[in-house]
Tab-separated table of C-alpha atoms in Angstrom:
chain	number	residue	atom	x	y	z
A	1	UNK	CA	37.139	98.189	50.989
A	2	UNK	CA	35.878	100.417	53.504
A	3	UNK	CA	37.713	103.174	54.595
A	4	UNK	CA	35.894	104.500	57.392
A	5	UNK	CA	36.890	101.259	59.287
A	6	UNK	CA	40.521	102.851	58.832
A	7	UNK	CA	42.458	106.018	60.007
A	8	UNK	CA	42.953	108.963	57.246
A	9	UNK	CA	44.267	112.168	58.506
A	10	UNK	CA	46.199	114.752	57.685
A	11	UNK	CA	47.544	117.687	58.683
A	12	UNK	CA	49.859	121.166	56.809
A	13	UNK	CA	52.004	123.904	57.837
A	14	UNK	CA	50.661	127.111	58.217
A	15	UNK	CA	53.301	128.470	55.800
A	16	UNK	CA	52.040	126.603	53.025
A	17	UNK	CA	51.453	128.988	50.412
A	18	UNK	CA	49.138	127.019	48.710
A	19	UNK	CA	47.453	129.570	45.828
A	20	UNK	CA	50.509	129.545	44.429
A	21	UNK	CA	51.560	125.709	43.553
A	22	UNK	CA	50.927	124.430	40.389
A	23	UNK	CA	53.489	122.130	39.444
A	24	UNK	CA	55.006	118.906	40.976
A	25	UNK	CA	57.329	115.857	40.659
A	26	UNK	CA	58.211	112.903	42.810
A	27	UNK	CA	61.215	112.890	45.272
A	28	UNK	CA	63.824	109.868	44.031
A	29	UNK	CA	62.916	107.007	46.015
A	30	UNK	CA	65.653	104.085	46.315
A	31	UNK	CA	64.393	100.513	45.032
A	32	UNK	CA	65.696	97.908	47.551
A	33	UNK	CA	63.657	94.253	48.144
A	34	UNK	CA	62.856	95.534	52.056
A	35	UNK	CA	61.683	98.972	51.128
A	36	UNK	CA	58.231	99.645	50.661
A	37	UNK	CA	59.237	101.555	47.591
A	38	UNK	CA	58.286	97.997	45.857
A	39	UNK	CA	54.984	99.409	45.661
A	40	UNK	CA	55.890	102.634	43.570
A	41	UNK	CA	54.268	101.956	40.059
A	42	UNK	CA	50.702	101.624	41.683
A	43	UNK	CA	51.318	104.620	44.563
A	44	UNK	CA	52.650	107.362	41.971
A	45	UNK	CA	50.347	106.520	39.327
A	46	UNK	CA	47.744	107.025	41.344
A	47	UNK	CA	49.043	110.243	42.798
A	48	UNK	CA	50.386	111.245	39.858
A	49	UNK	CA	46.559	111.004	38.770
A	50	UNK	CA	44.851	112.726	41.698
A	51	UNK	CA	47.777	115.758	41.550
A	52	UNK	CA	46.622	115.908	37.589
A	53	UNK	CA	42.621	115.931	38.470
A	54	UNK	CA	42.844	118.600	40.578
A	55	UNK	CA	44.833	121.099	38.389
A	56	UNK	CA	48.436	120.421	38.975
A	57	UNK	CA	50.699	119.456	35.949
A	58	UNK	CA	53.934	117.214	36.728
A	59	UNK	CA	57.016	118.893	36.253
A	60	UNK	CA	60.442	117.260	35.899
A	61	UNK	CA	62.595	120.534	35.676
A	62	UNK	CA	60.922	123.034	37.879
A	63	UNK	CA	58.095	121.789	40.300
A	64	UNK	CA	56.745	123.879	42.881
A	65	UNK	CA	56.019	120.649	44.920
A	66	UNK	CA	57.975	117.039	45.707
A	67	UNK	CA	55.753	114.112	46.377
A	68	UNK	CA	56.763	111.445	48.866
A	69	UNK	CA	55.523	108.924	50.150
A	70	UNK	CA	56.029	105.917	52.133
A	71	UNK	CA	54.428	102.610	53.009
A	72	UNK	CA	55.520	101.189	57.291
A	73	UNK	CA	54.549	97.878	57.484
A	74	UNK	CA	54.408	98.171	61.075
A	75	UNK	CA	52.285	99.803	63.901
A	76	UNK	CA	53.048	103.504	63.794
A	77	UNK	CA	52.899	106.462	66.396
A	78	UNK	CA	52.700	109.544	64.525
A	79	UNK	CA	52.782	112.788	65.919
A	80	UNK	CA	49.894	114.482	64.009
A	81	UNK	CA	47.918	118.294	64.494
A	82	UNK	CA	43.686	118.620	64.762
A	83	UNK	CA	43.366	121.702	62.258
A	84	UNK	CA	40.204	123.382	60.454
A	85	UNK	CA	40.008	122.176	56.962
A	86	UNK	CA	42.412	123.155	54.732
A	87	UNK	CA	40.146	124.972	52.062
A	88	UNK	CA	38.944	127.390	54.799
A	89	UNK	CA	42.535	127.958	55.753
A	90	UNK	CA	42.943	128.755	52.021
A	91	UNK	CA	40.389	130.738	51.928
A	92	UNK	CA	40.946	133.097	55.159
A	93	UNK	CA	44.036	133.220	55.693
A	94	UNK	CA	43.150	132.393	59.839
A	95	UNK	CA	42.907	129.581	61.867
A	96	UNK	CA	40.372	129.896	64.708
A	97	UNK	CA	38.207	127.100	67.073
A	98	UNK	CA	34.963	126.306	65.866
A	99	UNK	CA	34.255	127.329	69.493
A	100	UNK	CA	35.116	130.847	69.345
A	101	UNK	CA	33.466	133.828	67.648
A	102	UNK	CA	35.210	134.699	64.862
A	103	UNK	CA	37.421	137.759	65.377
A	104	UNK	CA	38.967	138.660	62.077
A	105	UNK	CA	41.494	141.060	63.591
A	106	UNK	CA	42.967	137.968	65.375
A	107	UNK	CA	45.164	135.356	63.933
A	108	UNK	CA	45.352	132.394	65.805
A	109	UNK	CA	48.066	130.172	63.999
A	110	UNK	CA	48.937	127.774	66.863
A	111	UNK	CA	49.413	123.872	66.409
A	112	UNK	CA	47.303	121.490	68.907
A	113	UNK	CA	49.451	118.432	68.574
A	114	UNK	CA	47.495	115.013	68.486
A	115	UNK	CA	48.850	111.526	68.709
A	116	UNK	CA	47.834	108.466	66.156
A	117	UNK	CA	47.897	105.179	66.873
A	118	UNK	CA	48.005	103.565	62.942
A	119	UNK	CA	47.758	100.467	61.830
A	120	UNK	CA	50.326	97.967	60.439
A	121	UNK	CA	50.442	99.001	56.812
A	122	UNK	CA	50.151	102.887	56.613
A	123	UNK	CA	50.320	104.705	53.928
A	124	UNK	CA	51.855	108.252	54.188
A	125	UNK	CA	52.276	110.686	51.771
A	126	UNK	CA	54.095	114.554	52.163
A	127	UNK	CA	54.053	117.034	49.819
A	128	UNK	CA	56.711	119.656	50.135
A	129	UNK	CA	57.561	123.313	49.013
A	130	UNK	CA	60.129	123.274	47.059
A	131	UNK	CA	61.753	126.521	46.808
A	132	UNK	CA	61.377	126.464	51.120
A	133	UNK	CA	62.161	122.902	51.531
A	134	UNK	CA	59.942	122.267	53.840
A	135	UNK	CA	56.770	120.041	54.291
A	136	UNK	CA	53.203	122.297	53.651
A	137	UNK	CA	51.004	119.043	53.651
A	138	UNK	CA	51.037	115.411	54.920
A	139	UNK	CA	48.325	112.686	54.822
A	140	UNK	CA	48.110	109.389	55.699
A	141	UNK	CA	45.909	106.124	56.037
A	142	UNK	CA	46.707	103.097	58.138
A	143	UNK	CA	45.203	99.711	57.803
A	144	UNK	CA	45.939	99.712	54.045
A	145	UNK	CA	47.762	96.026	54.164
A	146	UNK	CA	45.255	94.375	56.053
A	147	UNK	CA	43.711	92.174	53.364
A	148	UNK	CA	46.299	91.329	51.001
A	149	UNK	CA	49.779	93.167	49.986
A	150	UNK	CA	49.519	93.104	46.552
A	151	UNK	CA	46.497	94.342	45.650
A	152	UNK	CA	46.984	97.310	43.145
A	153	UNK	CA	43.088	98.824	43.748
A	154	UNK	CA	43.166	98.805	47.129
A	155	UNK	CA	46.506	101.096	47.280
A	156	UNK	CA	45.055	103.164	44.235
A	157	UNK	CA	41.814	103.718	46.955
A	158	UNK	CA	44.352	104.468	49.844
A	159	UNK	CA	45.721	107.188	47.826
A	160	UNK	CA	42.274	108.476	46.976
A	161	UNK	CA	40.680	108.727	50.179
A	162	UNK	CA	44.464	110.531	51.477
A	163	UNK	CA	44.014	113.092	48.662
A	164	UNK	CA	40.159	113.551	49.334
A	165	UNK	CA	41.740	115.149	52.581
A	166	UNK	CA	43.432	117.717	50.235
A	167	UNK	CA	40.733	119.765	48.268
A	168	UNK	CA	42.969	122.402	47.065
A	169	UNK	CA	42.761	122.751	43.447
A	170	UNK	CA	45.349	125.004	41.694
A	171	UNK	CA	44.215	128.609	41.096
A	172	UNK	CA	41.862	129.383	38.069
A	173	UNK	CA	41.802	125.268	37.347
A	174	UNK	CA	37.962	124.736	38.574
A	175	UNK	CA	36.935	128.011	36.134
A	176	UNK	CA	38.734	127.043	33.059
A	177	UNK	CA	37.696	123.250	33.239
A	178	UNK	CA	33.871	124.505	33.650
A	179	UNK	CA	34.603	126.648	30.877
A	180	UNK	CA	35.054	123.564	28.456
């Protein structure tokens, strides 16, 4: 499977604060024959996986995140935002155009709303503050249905090149695993 034939975006709130997250669990999702929840096993295993590689530990009692995610079937307009990367919104604190000099006395924290045509067959996946309850980051890739429904590596790759969109590890994770 090639991805780059297929949409994956993303996009996340400005008032993520996303130093601080280090925990998560998934959002109850209802099991009915015409929900995409069908799916579930292969999904949260393999987000459950990702979350784990890059530092966060699932949490049943306390998470600082909710996972959820959700498979259309259909064609999908989605209401997206064109953003700098996430890591250098991480790491500055500031949002600015690449076409600007960078002024670090001004903060520039405005959305510039974009429209996606997706696929039948997208994959989208939120991740949400929980003590805010609101939505800090969503990603999503369309297309993912296009050569067979059932195929368990093909979602597990979905979910990979979603969360390859979200390089935030949690805080002191990268040191401590180069450490061992």
């Amino acid at each position: 499977m090639n991805y780059y034939d297929h949409k994956v975006e993303s996009d996340y709130s400005y008032s993520g604060n996303f130093k601080k997250y280090r925990t998560f669990n998934f959002i109850g999702v209802k099991n009915s024959e015409n929900d995409s929840s069908k799916f579930n096993p292969f999904v949260e295993n393999a987000i459950k996986s990702r979350m784990e590689v890059q530092g966060y530990r699932f949490n049943q009692n306390r998470p600082d995140l909710l996972v959820s995610y959700k498979l259309f079937y259909e064609d999908l307009l989605l209401k997206g935002y064109n953003q700098a990367d996430i890591t250098e919104f991480i790491e500055t604190g500031r949002i600015f155009d690449e076409n600007e000099e960078y002024d670090p006395n001004i903060e520039k924290r405005e959305y510039d709303p974009v429209k996606y045509n997706l696929k039948k067959g997208t994959l989208f996946i939120v991740l949400i503050d929980k003590k805010k309850n609101r939505a800090v980051w969503q990603g999503y890739a369309s297309g993912v249905l296009e050569n067979t429904v059932k195929n368990e590596a093909y979602l597990k790759s979905a979910v990979r090149s979603i969360f390859d969109r979200y390089k935030v590890f949690t805080e002191g994770y990268l040191q401590a695993s180069q450490q061992n």
